[in-house]
């Protein structure tokens, strides 16, 4: 989903070790098999994650697995363990970028990573359908992929979502529109206004959007990116002024920052496809994004596989005022049946 701010969830304190029974759990499954012995909000920062993990290793004699809300934090925790000479700890992260998470898995630095999909190919297809007069679904949530050493060469293991089924049906039903060999000489102009505040993932999104659009000779794709909100608003309004057929937007974190120009686009009959982050209003044709709750659940199930006998888990969280971090935590806790320890 996104990292926009929500109400702050109550964060659970870090508990010290407590005698021969080992560290006291913050969260625990009903049978006591899985125990979260430390949580920290590292705010998506690898350096913070590394420092916190070093402190954890000094304090806790046993850590079996680290679940981090993104791959750079998982990798940083792994580095801390290596520095301290702590072996046998497993690591699970999220994002699965080719030169980050998947490389960490290939190098043996972490054990698993889960894709945080950009939805780029889906967004281009849905924009082309809208340009052709075919109403896309209001929301399309794309699935994730699990990457481990065992499946890395095969492209990971898909964890599908209902949105994938919807997309597959649309692509079959409207194959004559979503064709790379069109029989009509019509070119649709599609613009993209992307907030440039999430590198390197933003770069991956750009590459995937451009590649997806290039498949279709009937699309003229105009990609523009900036980290200045006013410039992004100007970009959308320029697309509207030039009467583009569809506009894709990947909004900044500020709620409703691009709502007004998107409303102007809709008023002019231009389809608006919102990608990755929520717009903060209803002024769009279709939203395409990931499901962080589903990703967290998939990570939790993988953790159960990696720790068949249970164990002590450290959770390194992203910014916990963001819905993205909150949902990645909730999905993980749900999959393992974790509840607060009284």
Tab-separated table of N, CA, C and O in Angstrom, residues 10-74:
chain	number	residue	atom	x	y	z
A	10	UNK	N	0.303	2.027	19.299
A	10	UNK	CA	1.111	1.905	20.506
A	10	UNK	C	2.244	0.936	20.260
A	10	UNK	O	2.030	-0.204	19.860
A	11	UNK	N	3.489	1.362	20.491
A	11	UNK	CA	4.642	0.508	20.288
A	11	UNK	C	4.947	-0.227	21.581
A	11	UNK	O	4.828	0.303	22.676
A	12	UNK	N	5.370	-1.473	21.448
A	12	UNK	CA	5.639	-2.296	22.604
A	12	UNK	C	7.077	-2.124	23.040
A	12	UNK	O	7.989	-2.023	22.222
A	13	UNK	N	7.298	-2.083	24.304
A	13	UNK	CA	8.626	-1.821	24.835
A	13	UNK	C	9.541	-3.012	24.633
A	13	UNK	O	9.103	-4.136	24.394
A	14	UNK	N	10.828	-2.773	24.784
A	14	UNK	CA	11.822	-3.829	24.709
A	14	UNK	C	12.019	-4.372	26.113
A	14	UNK	O	12.235	-3.615	27.057
A	15	UNK	N	11.936	-5.678	26.269
A	15	UNK	CA	12.059	-6.278	27.575
A	15	UNK	C	13.431	-6.917	27.718
A	15	UNK	O	13.907	-7.581	26.800
A	16	UNK	N	14.078	-6.787	28.853
A	16	UNK	CA	15.391	-7.391	29.061
A	16	UNK	C	15.292	-8.891	29.279
A	16	UNK	O	14.216	-9.435	29.517
A	17	UNK	N	16.438	-9.536	29.233
A	17	UNK	CA	16.477	-10.965	29.526
A	17	UNK	C	16.029	-11.201	30.958
A	17	UNK	O	16.239	-10.379	31.841
A	18	UNK	N	15.415	-12.360	31.169
A	18	UNK	CA	14.890	-12.614	32.508
A	18	UNK	C	15.263	-14.016	32.981
A	18	UNK	O	14.489	-14.949	32.937
A	19	UNK	N	16.496	-14.173	33.387
A	19	UNK	CA	16.949	-15.404	34.009
A	19	UNK	C	17.054	-16.556	33.048
A	19	UNK	O	17.196	-16.397	31.842
A	20	UNK	N	16.960	-17.756	33.585
A	20	UNK	CA	17.195	-18.960	32.795
A	20	UNK	C	16.119	-19.206	31.769
A	20	UNK	O	16.305	-19.955	30.829
A	21	UNK	N	14.953	-18.579	31.931
A	21	UNK	CA	13.881	-18.767	30.977
A	21	UNK	C	14.093	-18.007	29.692
A	21	UNK	O	13.304	-18.117	28.775
A	22	UNK	N	15.183	-17.227	29.594
A	22	UNK	CA	15.469	-16.477	28.391
A	22	UNK	C	14.740	-15.152	28.389
A	22	UNK	O	14.075	-14.785	29.365
A	23	UNK	N	14.851	-14.407	27.301
A	23	UNK	CA	14.228	-13.087	27.245
A	23	UNK	C	12.713	-13.175	27.274
A	23	UNK	O	12.121	-14.074	26.694
A	24	UNK	N	12.106	-12.234	27.978
A	24	UNK	CA	10.658	-12.182	28.035
A	24	UNK	C	10.112	-11.767	26.680
A	24	UNK	O	10.668	-10.895	26.014
A	25	UNK	N	9.006	-12.382	26.280
A	25	UNK	CA	8.420	-12.077	24.975
A	25	UNK	C	7.564	-10.828	25.031
A	25	UNK	O	6.928	-10.526	26.045
A	26	UNK	N	7.557	-10.097	23.924
A	26	UNK	CA	6.660	-8.965	23.728
A	26	UNK	C	5.350	-9.467	23.113
A	26	UNK	O	4.255	-9.081	23.521
A	27	UNK	N	5.484	-10.335	22.122
A	27	UNK	CA	4.358	-11.034	21.495
A	27	UNK	C	4.654	-12.521	21.547
A	27	UNK	O	5.823	-12.937	21.490
A	28	UNK	N	3.606	-13.315	21.573
A	28	UNK	CA	3.807	-14.759	21.661
A	28	UNK	C	2.600	-15.484	21.086
A	28	UNK	O	1.468	-15.030	21.232
A	29	UNK	N	2.856	-16.606	20.415
A	29	UNK	CA	1.746	-17.436	19.949
A	29	UNK	C	1.111	-18.131	21.143
A	29	UNK	O	1.729	-18.268	22.210
A	30	UNK	N	-0.122	-18.589	20.985
A	30	UNK	CA	-0.865	-19.175	22.102
A	30	UNK	C	-0.153	-20.370	22.707
A	30	UNK	O	-0.230	-20.603	23.921
A	31	UNK	N	0.564	-21.129	21.876
A	31	UNK	CA	1.270	-22.306	22.379
A	31	UNK	C	2.685	-21.983	22.856
A	31	UNK	O	3.425	-22.885	23.272
A	32	UNK	N	3.065	-20.705	22.768
A	32	UNK	CA	4.395	-20.303	23.218
A	32	UNK	C	5.507	-20.664	22.261
A	32	UNK	O	6.689	-20.440	22.544
A	33	UNK	N	5.142	-21.181	21.091
A	33	UNK	CA	6.154	-21.649	20.142
A	33	UNK	C	6.928	-20.492	19.515
A	33	UNK	O	8.159	-20.529	19.408
A	34	UNK	N	6.225	-19.458	19.108
A	34	UNK	CA	6.856	-18.295	18.482
A	34	UNK	C	6.799	-17.115	19.436
A	34	UNK	O	5.725	-16.754	19.931
A	35	UNK	N	7.952	-16.516	19.682
A	35	UNK	CA	8.049	-15.409	20.635
A	35	UNK	C	8.798	-14.249	19.991
A	35	UNK	O	9.922	-14.420	19.514
A	36	UNK	N	8.183	-13.083	19.971
A	36	UNK	CA	8.878	-11.870	19.542
A	36	UNK	C	9.502	-11.281	20.795
A	36	UNK	O	8.807	-10.828	21.707
A	37	UNK	N	10.838	-11.289	20.835
A	37	UNK	CA	11.552	-10.881	22.046
A	37	UNK	C	12.046	-9.441	21.988
A	37	UNK	O	12.529	-8.908	22.992
A	38	UNK	N	11.909	-8.826	20.815
A	38	UNK	CA	12.349	-7.434	20.678
A	38	UNK	C	11.689	-6.830	19.443
A	38	UNK	O	11.626	-7.465	18.400
A	39	UNK	N	11.202	-5.618	19.593
A	39	UNK	CA	10.680	-4.839	18.465
A	39	UNK	C	11.321	-3.465	18.500
A	39	UNK	O	11.509	-2.882	19.578
A	40	UNK	N	11.618	-2.946	17.322
A	40	UNK	CA	12.139	-1.582	17.248
A	40	UNK	C	11.627	-0.919	15.978
A	40	UNK	O	11.531	-1.560	14.927
A	41	UNK	N	11.267	0.339	16.068
A	41	UNK	CA	10.881	1.137	14.903
A	41	UNK	C	12.154	1.777	14.356
A	41	UNK	O	12.655	2.760	14.890
A	42	UNK	N	12.691	1.193	13.298
A	42	UNK	CA	13.938	1.690	12.705
A	42	UNK	C	13.691	2.701	11.597
A	42	UNK	O	14.635	3.164	10.955
A	43	UNK	N	12.434	3.022	11.330
A	43	UNK	CA	12.059	4.093	10.404
A	43	UNK	C	12.650	3.915	8.995
A	43	UNK	O	13.094	4.877	8.370
A	44	UNK	N	12.666	2.662	8.539
A	44	UNK	CA	13.158	2.337	7.200
A	44	UNK	C	14.635	2.681	7.016
A	44	UNK	O	15.100	2.864	5.888
A	45	UNK	N	15.389	2.758	8.094
A	45	UNK	CA	16.781	3.201	8.021
A	45	UNK	C	17.720	2.052	8.367
A	45	UNK	O	17.685	1.530	9.487
A	46	UNK	N	18.574	1.689	7.413
A	46	UNK	CA	19.484	0.576	7.622
A	46	UNK	C	20.479	0.814	8.738
A	46	UNK	O	20.780	-0.101	9.518
A	47	UNK	N	20.995	2.040	8.845
A	47	UNK	CA	21.970	2.339	9.889
A	47	UNK	C	21.345	2.183	11.272
A	47	UNK	O	21.968	1.638	12.196
A	48	UNK	N	20.110	2.643	11.415
A	48	UNK	CA	19.404	2.491	12.695
A	48	UNK	C	19.176	1.017	12.998
A	48	UNK	O	19.362	0.568	14.143
A	49	UNK	N	18.783	0.260	11.973
A	49	UNK	CA	18.547	-1.174	12.162
A	49	UNK	C	19.815	-1.880	12.623
A	49	UNK	O	19.774	-2.746	13.515
A	50	UNK	N	20.922	-1.501	12.049
A	50	UNK	CA	22.189	-2.147	12.416
A	50	UNK	C	22.575	-1.837	13.863
A	50	UNK	O	22.957	-2.733	14.626
A	51	UNK	N	22.451	-0.581	14.243
A	51	UNK	CA	22.771	-0.184	15.615
A	51	UNK	C	21.871	-0.893	16.614
A	51	UNK	O	22.325	-1.403	17.644
A	52	UNK	N	20.571	-0.928	16.305
A	52	UNK	CA	19.624	-1.577	17.203
A	52	UNK	C	19.910	-3.076	17.320
A	52	UNK	O	19.807	-3.651	18.403
A	53	UNK	N	20.283	-3.691	16.204
A	53	UNK	CA	20.570	-5.120	16.242
A	53	UNK	C	21.819	-5.392	17.069
A	53	UNK	O	21.887	-6.389	17.804
A	54	UNK	N	22.808	-4.529	16.975
A	54	UNK	CA	24.002	-4.682	17.800
A	54	UNK	C	23.639	-4.638	19.278
A	54	UNK	O	24.139	-5.440	20.082
A	55	UNK	N	22.752	-3.717	19.635
A	55	UNK	CA	22.308	-3.605	21.030
A	55	UNK	C	21.538	-4.856	21.474
A	55	UNK	O	21.691	-5.331	22.601
A	56	UNK	N	20.705	-5.361	20.572
A	56	UNK	CA	19.933	-6.563	20.879
A	56	UNK	C	20.868	-7.735	21.168
A	56	UNK	O	20.672	-8.505	22.120
A	57	UNK	N	21.890	-7.895	20.343
A	57	UNK	CA	22.802	-9.026	20.488
A	57	UNK	C	23.579	-8.957	21.793
A	57	UNK	O	23.932	-9.995	22.376
A	58	UNK	N	23.858	-7.755	22.258
A	58	UNK	CA	24.538	-7.595	23.540
A	58	UNK	C	23.608	-7.935	24.702
A	58	UNK	O	24.052	-8.416	25.752
A	59	UNK	N	22.314	-7.722	24.502
A	59	UNK	CA	21.331	-7.875	25.577
A	59	UNK	C	20.721	-9.267	25.630
A	59	UNK	O	20.428	-9.777	26.711
A	60	UNK	N	20.509	-9.872	24.463
A	60	UNK	CA	19.771	-11.131	24.411
A	60	UNK	C	20.680	-12.282	23.992
A	60	UNK	O	21.335	-12.214	22.946
A	61	UNK	N	20.694	-13.346	24.768
A	61	UNK	CA	21.574	-14.472	24.440
A	61	UNK	C	21.071	-15.327	23.292
A	61	UNK	O	21.835	-16.059	22.676
A	62	UNK	N	19.764	-15.221	22.992
A	62	UNK	CA	19.225	-16.074	21.929
A	62	UNK	C	18.335	-15.271	20.998
A	62	UNK	O	17.366	-14.646	21.424
A	63	UNK	N	18.681	-15.314	19.727
A	63	UNK	CA	17.844	-14.777	18.651
A	63	UNK	C	17.882	-15.802	17.525
A	63	UNK	O	18.955	-16.165	17.046
A	64	UNK	N	16.724	-16.280	17.118
A	64	UNK	CA	16.678	-17.299	16.065
A	64	UNK	C	16.403	-16.710	14.685
A	64	UNK	O	16.834	-17.276	13.678
A	65	UNK	N	15.664	-15.592	14.657
A	65	UNK	CA	15.289	-15.029	13.354
A	65	UNK	C	15.007	-13.539	13.493
A	65	UNK	O	14.499	-13.093	14.536
A	66	UNK	N	15.334	-12.806	12.437
A	66	UNK	CA	15.015	-11.380	12.357
A	66	UNK	C	14.043	-11.178	11.200
A	66	UNK	O	14.316	-11.586	10.066
A	67	UNK	N	12.905	-10.573	11.517
A	67	UNK	CA	11.938	-10.172	10.488
A	67	UNK	C	12.018	-8.658	10.362
A	67	UNK	O	11.725	-7.933	11.315
A	68	UNK	N	12.448	-8.182	9.191
A	68	UNK	CA	12.577	-6.744	8.945
A	68	UNK	C	11.558	-6.326	7.894
A	68	UNK	O	11.303	-7.063	6.938
A	69	UNK	N	11.009	-5.133	8.051
A	69	UNK	CA	9.966	-4.655	7.147
A	69	UNK	C	10.499	-4.262	5.777
A	69	UNK	O	9.698	-3.991	4.872
A	70	UNK	N	11.810	-4.183	5.608
A	70	UNK	CA	12.369	-4.068	4.259
A	70	UNK	C	13.747	-4.725	4.224
A	70	UNK	O	14.343	-5.048	5.262
A	71	UNK	N	14.252	-4.955	3.016
A	71	UNK	CA	15.491	-5.699	2.845
A	71	UNK	C	16.738	-4.971	3.350
A	71	UNK	O	17.610	-5.614	3.937
A	72	UNK	N	16.876	-3.649	3.127
A	72	UNK	CA	18.064	-2.984	3.670
A	72	UNK	C	18.185	-3.129	5.181
A	72	UNK	O	19.292	-3.272	5.711
A	73	UNK	N	17.058	-3.107	5.901
A	73	UNK	CA	17.115	-3.296	7.349
A	73	UNK	C	17.457	-4.741	7.702
A	73	UNK	O	18.186	-4.992	8.668
A	74	UNK	N	16.936	-5.711	6.931
A	74	UNK	CA	17.284	-7.115	7.164
A	74	UNK	C	18.774	-7.335	6.938
A	74	UNK	O	19.455	-8.022	7.717
